[in-house]
PDB file of C-alpha atoms in Angstrom:
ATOM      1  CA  UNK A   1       0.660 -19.260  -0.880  1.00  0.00           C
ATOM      2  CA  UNK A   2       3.319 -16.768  -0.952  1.00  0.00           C
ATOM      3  CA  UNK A   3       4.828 -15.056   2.513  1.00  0.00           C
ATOM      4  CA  UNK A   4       5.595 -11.807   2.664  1.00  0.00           C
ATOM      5  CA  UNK A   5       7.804 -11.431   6.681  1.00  0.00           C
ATOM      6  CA  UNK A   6       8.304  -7.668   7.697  1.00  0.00           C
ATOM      7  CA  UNK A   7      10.682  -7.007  11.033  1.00  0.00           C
ATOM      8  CA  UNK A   8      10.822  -5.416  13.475  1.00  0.00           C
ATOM      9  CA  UNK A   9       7.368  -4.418  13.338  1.00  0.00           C
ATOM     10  CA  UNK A  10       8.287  -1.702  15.819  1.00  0.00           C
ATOM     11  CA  UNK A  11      11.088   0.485  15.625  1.00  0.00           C
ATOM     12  CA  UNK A  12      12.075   3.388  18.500  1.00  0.00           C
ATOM     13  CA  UNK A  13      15.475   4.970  18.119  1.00  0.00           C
ATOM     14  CA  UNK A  14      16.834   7.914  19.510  1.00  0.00           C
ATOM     15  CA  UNK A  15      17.611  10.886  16.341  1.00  0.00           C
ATOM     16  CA  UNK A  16      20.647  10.236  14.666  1.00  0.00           C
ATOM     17  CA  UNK A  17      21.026   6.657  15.324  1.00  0.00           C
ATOM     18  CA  UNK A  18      20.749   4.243  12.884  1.00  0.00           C
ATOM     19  CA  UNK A  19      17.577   2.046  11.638  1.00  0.00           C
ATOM     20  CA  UNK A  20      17.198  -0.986   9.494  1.00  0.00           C
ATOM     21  CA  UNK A  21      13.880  -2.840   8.660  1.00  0.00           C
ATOM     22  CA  UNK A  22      13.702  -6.199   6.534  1.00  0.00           C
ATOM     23  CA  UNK A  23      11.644  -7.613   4.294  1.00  0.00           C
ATOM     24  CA  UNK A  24      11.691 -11.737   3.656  1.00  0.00           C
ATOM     25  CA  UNK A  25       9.521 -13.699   1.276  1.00  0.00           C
ATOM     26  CA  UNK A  26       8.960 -17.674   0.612  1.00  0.00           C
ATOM     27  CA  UNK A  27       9.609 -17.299  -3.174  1.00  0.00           C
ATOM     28  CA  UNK A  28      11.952 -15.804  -5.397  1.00  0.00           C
ATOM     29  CA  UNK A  29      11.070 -12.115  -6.688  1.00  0.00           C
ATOM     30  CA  UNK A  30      11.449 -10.583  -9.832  1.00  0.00           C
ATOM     31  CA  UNK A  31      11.272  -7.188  -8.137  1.00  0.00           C
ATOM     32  CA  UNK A  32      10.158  -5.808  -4.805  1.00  0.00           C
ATOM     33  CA  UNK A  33       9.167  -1.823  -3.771  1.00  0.00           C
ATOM     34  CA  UNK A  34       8.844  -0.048  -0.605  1.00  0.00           C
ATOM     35  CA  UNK A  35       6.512   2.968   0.612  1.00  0.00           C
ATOM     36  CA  UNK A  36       6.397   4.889   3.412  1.00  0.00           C
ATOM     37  CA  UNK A  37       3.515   5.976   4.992  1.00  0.00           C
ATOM     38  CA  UNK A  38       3.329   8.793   7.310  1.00  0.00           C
ATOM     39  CA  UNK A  39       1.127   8.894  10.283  1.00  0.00           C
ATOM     40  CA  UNK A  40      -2.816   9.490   9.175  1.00  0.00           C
ATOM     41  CA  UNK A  41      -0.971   9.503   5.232  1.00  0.00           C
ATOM     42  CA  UNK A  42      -1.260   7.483   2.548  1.00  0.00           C
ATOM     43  CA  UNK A  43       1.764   5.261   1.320  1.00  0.00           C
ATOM     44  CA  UNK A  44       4.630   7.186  -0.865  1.00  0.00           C
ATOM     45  CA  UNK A  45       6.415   4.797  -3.464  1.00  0.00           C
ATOM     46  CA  UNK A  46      10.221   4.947  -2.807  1.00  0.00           C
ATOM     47  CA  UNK A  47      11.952   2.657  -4.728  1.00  0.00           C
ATOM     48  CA  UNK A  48      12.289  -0.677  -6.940  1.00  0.00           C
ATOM     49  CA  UNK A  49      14.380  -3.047  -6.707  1.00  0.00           C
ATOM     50  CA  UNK A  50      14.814  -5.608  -9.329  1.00  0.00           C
ATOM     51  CA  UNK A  51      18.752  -6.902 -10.235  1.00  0.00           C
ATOM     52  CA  UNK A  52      20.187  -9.326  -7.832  1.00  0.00           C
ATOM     53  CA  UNK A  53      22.225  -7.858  -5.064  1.00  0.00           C
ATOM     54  CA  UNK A  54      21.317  -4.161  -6.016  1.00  0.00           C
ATOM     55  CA  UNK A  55      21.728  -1.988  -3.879  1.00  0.00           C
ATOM     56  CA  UNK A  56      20.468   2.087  -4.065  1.00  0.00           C
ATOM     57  CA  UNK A  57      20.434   5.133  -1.908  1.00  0.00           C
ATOM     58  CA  UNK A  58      18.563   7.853  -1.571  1.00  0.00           C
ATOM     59  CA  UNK A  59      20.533  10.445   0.392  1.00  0.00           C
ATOM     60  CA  UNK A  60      20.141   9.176   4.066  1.00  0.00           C
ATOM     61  CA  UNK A  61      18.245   5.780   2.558  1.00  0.00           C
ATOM     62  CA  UNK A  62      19.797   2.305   1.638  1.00  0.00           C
ATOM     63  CA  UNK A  63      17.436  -0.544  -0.392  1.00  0.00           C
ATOM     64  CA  UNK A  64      19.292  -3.438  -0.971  1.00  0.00           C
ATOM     65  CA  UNK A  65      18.370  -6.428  -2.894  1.00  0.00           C
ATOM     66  CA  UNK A  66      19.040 -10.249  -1.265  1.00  0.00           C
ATOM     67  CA  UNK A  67      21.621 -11.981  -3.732  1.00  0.00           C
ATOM     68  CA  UNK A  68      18.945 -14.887  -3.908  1.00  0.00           C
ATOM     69  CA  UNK A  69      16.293 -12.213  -5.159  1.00  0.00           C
ATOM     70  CA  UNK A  70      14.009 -13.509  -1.854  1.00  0.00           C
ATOM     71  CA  UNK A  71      15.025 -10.550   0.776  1.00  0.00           C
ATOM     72  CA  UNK A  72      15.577  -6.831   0.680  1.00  0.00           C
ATOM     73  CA  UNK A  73      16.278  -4.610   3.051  1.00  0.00           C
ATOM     74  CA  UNK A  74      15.919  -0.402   4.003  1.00  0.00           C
ATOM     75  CA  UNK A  75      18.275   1.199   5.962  1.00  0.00           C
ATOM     76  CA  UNK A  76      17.919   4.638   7.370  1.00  0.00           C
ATOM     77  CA  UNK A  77      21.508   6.018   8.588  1.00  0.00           C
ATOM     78  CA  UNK A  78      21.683   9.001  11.167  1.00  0.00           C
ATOM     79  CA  UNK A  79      17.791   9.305  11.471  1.00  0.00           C
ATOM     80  CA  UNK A  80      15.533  12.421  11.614  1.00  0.00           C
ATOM     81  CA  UNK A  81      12.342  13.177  13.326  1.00  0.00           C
ATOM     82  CA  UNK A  82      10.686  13.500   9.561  1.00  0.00           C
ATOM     83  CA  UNK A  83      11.576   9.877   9.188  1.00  0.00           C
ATOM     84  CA  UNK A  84       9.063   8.951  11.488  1.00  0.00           C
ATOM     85  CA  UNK A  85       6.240   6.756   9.786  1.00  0.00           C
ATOM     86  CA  UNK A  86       5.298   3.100   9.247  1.00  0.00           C
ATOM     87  CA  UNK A  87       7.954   1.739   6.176  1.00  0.00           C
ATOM     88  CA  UNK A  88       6.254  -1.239   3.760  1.00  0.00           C
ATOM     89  CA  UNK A  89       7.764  -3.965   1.486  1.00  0.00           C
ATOM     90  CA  UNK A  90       5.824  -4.821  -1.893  1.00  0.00           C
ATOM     91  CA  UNK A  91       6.076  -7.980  -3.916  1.00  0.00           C
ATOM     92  CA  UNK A  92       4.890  -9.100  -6.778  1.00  0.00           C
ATOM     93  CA  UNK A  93       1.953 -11.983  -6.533  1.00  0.00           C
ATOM     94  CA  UNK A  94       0.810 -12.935 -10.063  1.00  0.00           C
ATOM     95  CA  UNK A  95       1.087 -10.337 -12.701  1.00  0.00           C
ATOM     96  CA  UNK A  96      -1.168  -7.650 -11.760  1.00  0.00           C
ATOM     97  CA  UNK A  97      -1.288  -7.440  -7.990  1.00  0.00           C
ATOM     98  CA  UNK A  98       1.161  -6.791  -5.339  1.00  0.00           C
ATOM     99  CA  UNK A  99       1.143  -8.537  -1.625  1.00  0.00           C
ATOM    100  CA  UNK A 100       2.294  -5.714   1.464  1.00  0.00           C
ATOM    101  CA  UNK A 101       4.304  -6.630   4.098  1.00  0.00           C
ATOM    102  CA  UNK A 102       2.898  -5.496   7.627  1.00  0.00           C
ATOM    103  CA  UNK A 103       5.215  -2.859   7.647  1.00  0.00           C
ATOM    104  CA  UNK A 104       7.760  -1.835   9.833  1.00  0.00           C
ATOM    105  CA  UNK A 105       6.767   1.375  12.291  1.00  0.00           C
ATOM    106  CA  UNK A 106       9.116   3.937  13.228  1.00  0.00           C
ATOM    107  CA  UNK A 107       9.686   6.108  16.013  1.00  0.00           C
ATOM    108  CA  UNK A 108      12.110   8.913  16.318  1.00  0.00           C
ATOM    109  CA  UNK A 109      12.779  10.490  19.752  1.00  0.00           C
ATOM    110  CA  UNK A 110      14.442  13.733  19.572  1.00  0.00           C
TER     111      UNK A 110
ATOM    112  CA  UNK B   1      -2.072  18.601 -11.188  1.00  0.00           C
ATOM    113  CA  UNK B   2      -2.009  15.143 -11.960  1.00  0.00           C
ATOM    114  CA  UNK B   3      -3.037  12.835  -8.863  1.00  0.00           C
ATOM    115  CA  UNK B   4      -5.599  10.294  -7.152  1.00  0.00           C
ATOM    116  CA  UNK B   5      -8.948  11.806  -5.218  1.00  0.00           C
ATOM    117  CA  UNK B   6     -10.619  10.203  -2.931  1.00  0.00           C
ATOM    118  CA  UNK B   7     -14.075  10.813  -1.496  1.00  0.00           C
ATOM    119  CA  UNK B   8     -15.146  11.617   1.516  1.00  0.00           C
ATOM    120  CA  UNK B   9     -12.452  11.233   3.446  1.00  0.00           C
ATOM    121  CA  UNK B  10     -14.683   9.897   6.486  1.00  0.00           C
ATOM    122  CA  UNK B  11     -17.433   8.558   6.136  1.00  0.00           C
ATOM    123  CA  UNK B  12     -19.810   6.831   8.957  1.00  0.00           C
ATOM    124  CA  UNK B  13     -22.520   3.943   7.888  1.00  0.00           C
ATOM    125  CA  UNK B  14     -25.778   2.672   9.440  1.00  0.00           C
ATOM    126  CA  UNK B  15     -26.406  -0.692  10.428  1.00  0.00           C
ATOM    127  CA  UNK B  16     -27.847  -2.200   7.046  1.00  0.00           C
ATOM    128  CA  UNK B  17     -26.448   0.204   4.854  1.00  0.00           C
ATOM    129  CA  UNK B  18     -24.652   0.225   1.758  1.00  0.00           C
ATOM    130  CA  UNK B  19     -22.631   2.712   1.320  1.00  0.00           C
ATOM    131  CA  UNK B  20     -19.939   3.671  -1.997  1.00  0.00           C
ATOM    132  CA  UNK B  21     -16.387   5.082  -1.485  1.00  0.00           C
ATOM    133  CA  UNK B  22     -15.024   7.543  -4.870  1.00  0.00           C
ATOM    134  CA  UNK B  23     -11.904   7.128  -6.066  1.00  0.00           C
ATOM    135  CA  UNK B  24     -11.119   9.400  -9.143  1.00  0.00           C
ATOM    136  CA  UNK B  25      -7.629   9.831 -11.163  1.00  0.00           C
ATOM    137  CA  UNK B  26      -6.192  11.349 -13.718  1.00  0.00           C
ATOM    138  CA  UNK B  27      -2.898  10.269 -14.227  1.00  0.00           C
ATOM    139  CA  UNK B  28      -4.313   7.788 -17.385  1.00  0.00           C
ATOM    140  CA  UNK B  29      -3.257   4.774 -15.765  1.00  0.00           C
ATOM    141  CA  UNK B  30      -4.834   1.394 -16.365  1.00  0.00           C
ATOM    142  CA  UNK B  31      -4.891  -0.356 -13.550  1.00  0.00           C
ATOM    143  CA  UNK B  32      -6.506   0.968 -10.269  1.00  0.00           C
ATOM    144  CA  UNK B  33      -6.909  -0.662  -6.755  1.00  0.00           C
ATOM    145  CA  UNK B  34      -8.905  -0.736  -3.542  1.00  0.00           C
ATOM    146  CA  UNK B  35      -6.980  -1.775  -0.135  1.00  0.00           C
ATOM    147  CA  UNK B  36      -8.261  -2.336   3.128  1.00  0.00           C
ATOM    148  CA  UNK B  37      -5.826  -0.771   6.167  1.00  0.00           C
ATOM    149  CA  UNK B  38      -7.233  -1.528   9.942  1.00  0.00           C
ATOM    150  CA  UNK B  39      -5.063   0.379  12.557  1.00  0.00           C
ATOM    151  CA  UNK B  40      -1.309  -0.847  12.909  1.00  0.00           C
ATOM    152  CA  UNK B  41      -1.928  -3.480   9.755  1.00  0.00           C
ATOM    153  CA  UNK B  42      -0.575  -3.585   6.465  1.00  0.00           C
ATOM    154  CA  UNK B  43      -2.621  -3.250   3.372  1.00  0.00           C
ATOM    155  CA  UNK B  44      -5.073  -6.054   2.099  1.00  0.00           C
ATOM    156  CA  UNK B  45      -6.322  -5.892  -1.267  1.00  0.00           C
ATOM    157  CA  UNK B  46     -10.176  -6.091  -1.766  1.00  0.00           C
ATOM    158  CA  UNK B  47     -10.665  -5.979  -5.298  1.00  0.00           C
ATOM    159  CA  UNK B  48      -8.202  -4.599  -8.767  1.00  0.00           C
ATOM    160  CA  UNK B  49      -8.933  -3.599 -12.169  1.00  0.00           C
ATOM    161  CA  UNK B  50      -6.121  -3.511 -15.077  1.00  0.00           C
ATOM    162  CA  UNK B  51      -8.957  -2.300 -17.840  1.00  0.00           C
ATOM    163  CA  UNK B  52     -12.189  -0.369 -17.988  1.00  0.00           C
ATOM    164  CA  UNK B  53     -15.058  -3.063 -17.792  1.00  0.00           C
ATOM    165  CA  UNK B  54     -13.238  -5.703 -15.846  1.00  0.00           C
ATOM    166  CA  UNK B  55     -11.763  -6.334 -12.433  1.00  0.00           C
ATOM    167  CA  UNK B  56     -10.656  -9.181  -9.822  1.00  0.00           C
ATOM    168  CA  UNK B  57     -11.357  -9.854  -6.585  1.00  0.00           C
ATOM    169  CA  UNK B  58      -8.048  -9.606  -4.058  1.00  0.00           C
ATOM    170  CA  UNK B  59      -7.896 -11.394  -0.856  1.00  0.00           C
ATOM    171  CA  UNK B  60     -10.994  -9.632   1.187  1.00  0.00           C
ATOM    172  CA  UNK B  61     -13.206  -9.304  -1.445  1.00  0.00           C
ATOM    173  CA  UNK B  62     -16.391 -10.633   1.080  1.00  0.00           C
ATOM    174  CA  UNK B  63     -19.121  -8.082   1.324  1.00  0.00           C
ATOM    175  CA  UNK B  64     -17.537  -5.318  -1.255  1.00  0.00           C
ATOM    176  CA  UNK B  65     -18.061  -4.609  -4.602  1.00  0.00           C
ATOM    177  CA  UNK B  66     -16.912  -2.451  -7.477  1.00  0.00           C
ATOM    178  CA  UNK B  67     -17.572  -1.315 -10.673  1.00  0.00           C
ATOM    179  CA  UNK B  68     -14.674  -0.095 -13.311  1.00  0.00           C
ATOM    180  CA  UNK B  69     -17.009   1.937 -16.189  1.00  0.00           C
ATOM    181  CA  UNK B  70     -14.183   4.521 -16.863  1.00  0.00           C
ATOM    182  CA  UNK B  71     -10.939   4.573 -16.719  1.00  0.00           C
ATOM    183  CA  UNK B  72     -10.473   7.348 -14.549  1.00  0.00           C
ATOM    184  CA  UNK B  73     -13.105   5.941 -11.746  1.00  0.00           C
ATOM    185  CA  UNK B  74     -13.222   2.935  -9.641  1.00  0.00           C
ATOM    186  CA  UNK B  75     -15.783   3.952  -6.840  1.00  0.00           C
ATOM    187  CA  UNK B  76     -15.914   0.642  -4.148  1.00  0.00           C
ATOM    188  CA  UNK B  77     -19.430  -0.138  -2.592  1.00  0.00           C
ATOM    189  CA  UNK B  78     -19.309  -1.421   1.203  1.00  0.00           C
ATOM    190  CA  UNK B  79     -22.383  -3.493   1.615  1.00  0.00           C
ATOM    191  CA  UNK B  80     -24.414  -4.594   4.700  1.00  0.00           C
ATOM    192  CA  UNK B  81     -22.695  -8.204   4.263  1.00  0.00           C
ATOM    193  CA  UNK B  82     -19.848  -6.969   5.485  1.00  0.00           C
ATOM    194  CA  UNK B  83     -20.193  -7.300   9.394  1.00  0.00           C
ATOM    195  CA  UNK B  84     -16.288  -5.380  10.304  1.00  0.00           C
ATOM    196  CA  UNK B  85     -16.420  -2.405   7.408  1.00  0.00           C
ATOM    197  CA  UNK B  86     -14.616  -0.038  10.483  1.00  0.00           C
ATOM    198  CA  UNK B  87     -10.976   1.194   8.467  1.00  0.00           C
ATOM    199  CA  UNK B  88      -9.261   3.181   6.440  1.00  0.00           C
ATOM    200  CA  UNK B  89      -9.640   2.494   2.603  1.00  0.00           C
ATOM    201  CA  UNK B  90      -7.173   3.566  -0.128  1.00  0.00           C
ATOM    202  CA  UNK B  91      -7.711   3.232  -3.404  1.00  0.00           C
ATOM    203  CA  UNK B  92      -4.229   3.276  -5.896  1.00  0.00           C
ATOM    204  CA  UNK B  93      -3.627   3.837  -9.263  1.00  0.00           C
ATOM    205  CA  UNK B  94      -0.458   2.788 -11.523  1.00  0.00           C
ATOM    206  CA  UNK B  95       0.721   1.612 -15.475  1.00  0.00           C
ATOM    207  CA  UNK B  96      -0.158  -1.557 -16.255  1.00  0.00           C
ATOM    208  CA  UNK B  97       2.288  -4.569 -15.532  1.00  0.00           C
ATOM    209  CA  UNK B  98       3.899  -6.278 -12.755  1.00  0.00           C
ATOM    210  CA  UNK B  99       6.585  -3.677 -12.217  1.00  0.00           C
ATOM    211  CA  UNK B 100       4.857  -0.324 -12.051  1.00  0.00           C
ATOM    212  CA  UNK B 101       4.916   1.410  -8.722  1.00  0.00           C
ATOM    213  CA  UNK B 102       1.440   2.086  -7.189  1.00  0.00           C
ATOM    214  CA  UNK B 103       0.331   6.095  -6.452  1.00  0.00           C
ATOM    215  CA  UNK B 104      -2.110   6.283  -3.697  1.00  0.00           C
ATOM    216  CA  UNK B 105      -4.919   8.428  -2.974  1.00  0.00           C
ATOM    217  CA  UNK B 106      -5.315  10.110   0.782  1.00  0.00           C
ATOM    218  CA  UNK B 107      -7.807   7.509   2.064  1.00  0.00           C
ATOM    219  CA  UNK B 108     -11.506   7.607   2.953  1.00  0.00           C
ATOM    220  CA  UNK B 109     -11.632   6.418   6.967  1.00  0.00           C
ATOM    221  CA  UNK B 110     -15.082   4.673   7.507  1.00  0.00           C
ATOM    222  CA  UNK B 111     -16.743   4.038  11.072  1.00  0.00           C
ATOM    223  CA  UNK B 112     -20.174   2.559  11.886  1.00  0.00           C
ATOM    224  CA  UNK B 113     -22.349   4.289  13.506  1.00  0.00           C
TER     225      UNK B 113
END
């Protein structure tokens, strides 16, 4: 069945350094989103990706779509201690349900 | 304000118990869904609806049941058959279709007692 691979799936950095997290499936997507979930929060949608080798920001944020449609990564440049939280990938499986990635947790030391 | 309630937000069950987790919204969308979180994991589906009087069981679906008689409601029963019911629970609500992002309610965190 289809794989959805999440790393790291722990993440300290020191504020204002850099972070990256990556998300890597066994099939081809037609789109993939990510959430972030705050500590004892629920997951926030961020974004969607769906065109081959897209990439979008949002301010400090960078989701990028694999050219082969099968890996997307989230990069968080010069990070803050409101960053902090665990960061998920979601794929499509079938048409009506989505598969989570184990998500990607993030520490920020000030 | 338009959003996704959840109810109670812990809740602790007796051996043998069944007990029935609410999950309310009103943001008229079609499809609504129940996840399973256990601490440091990522989110396992248990069971999805995409229209009033129908749903489908996701990948945990053992020992859980639901019930989809409104649009607006999807409450998810935890019965005794399920031996490890200890996590958090979320239900989420979105547009139908394979594209629409998923709005999630604050969680209902159920122990055993």
């Amino acid at each position: 069945g289809q794989q959805v691979m999440q790393i790291p799936q722990y993440q300290h950095v020191q504020e204002g350094e850099d972070f990256t997290t990556y998300c890597n499936s066994s099939t081809t997507l037609s789109n993939i989103q990510w959430y972030k979930q705050r500590p004892g929060g629920h997951p926030v949608f961020l974004i969607q990706l769906v065109k081959s080798g897209e990439v979008k920001k949002q301010k400090r944020l960078t989701f990028q779509f694999g050219e082969a449609k099968k890996n997307s990564s989230l990069h968080i440049t010069a990070t803050q201690t409101t960053d902090v939280g665990t960061y998920f990938c979601a794929v499509p499986s079938g048409t009506y349900k989505y598969i989570f990635g184990t998500g990607t947790r993030l520490k920020v030391l000030a | 304000d338009g959003g996704i309630t959840q109810s109670p937000k812990y809740l602790f069950r007796k051996e043998g118990q069944n007990v029935t987790l609410s999950c309310e919204q009103n943001l008229n969308h079609d499809a609504m869904y129940w996840y399973r979180q256990d601490p440091g994991q990522g989110l396992r589906l248990i069971y999805y609806s995409q229209i009033v009087n129908d749903f489908q069981k996701g990948d945990i679906a053992e020992g859980y049941s639901v019930s989809r008689e409104k649009k607006e409601s999807f409450p998810l029963t935890v019965t005794s058959a399920q031996k490890n019911p200890t996590a958090f629970y979320l239900c989420a609500s979105s547009f139908q279709g394979s594209n629409q992002p998923q709005h999630f309610g604050d969680g209902t965190r159920l122990s055993i007692l």
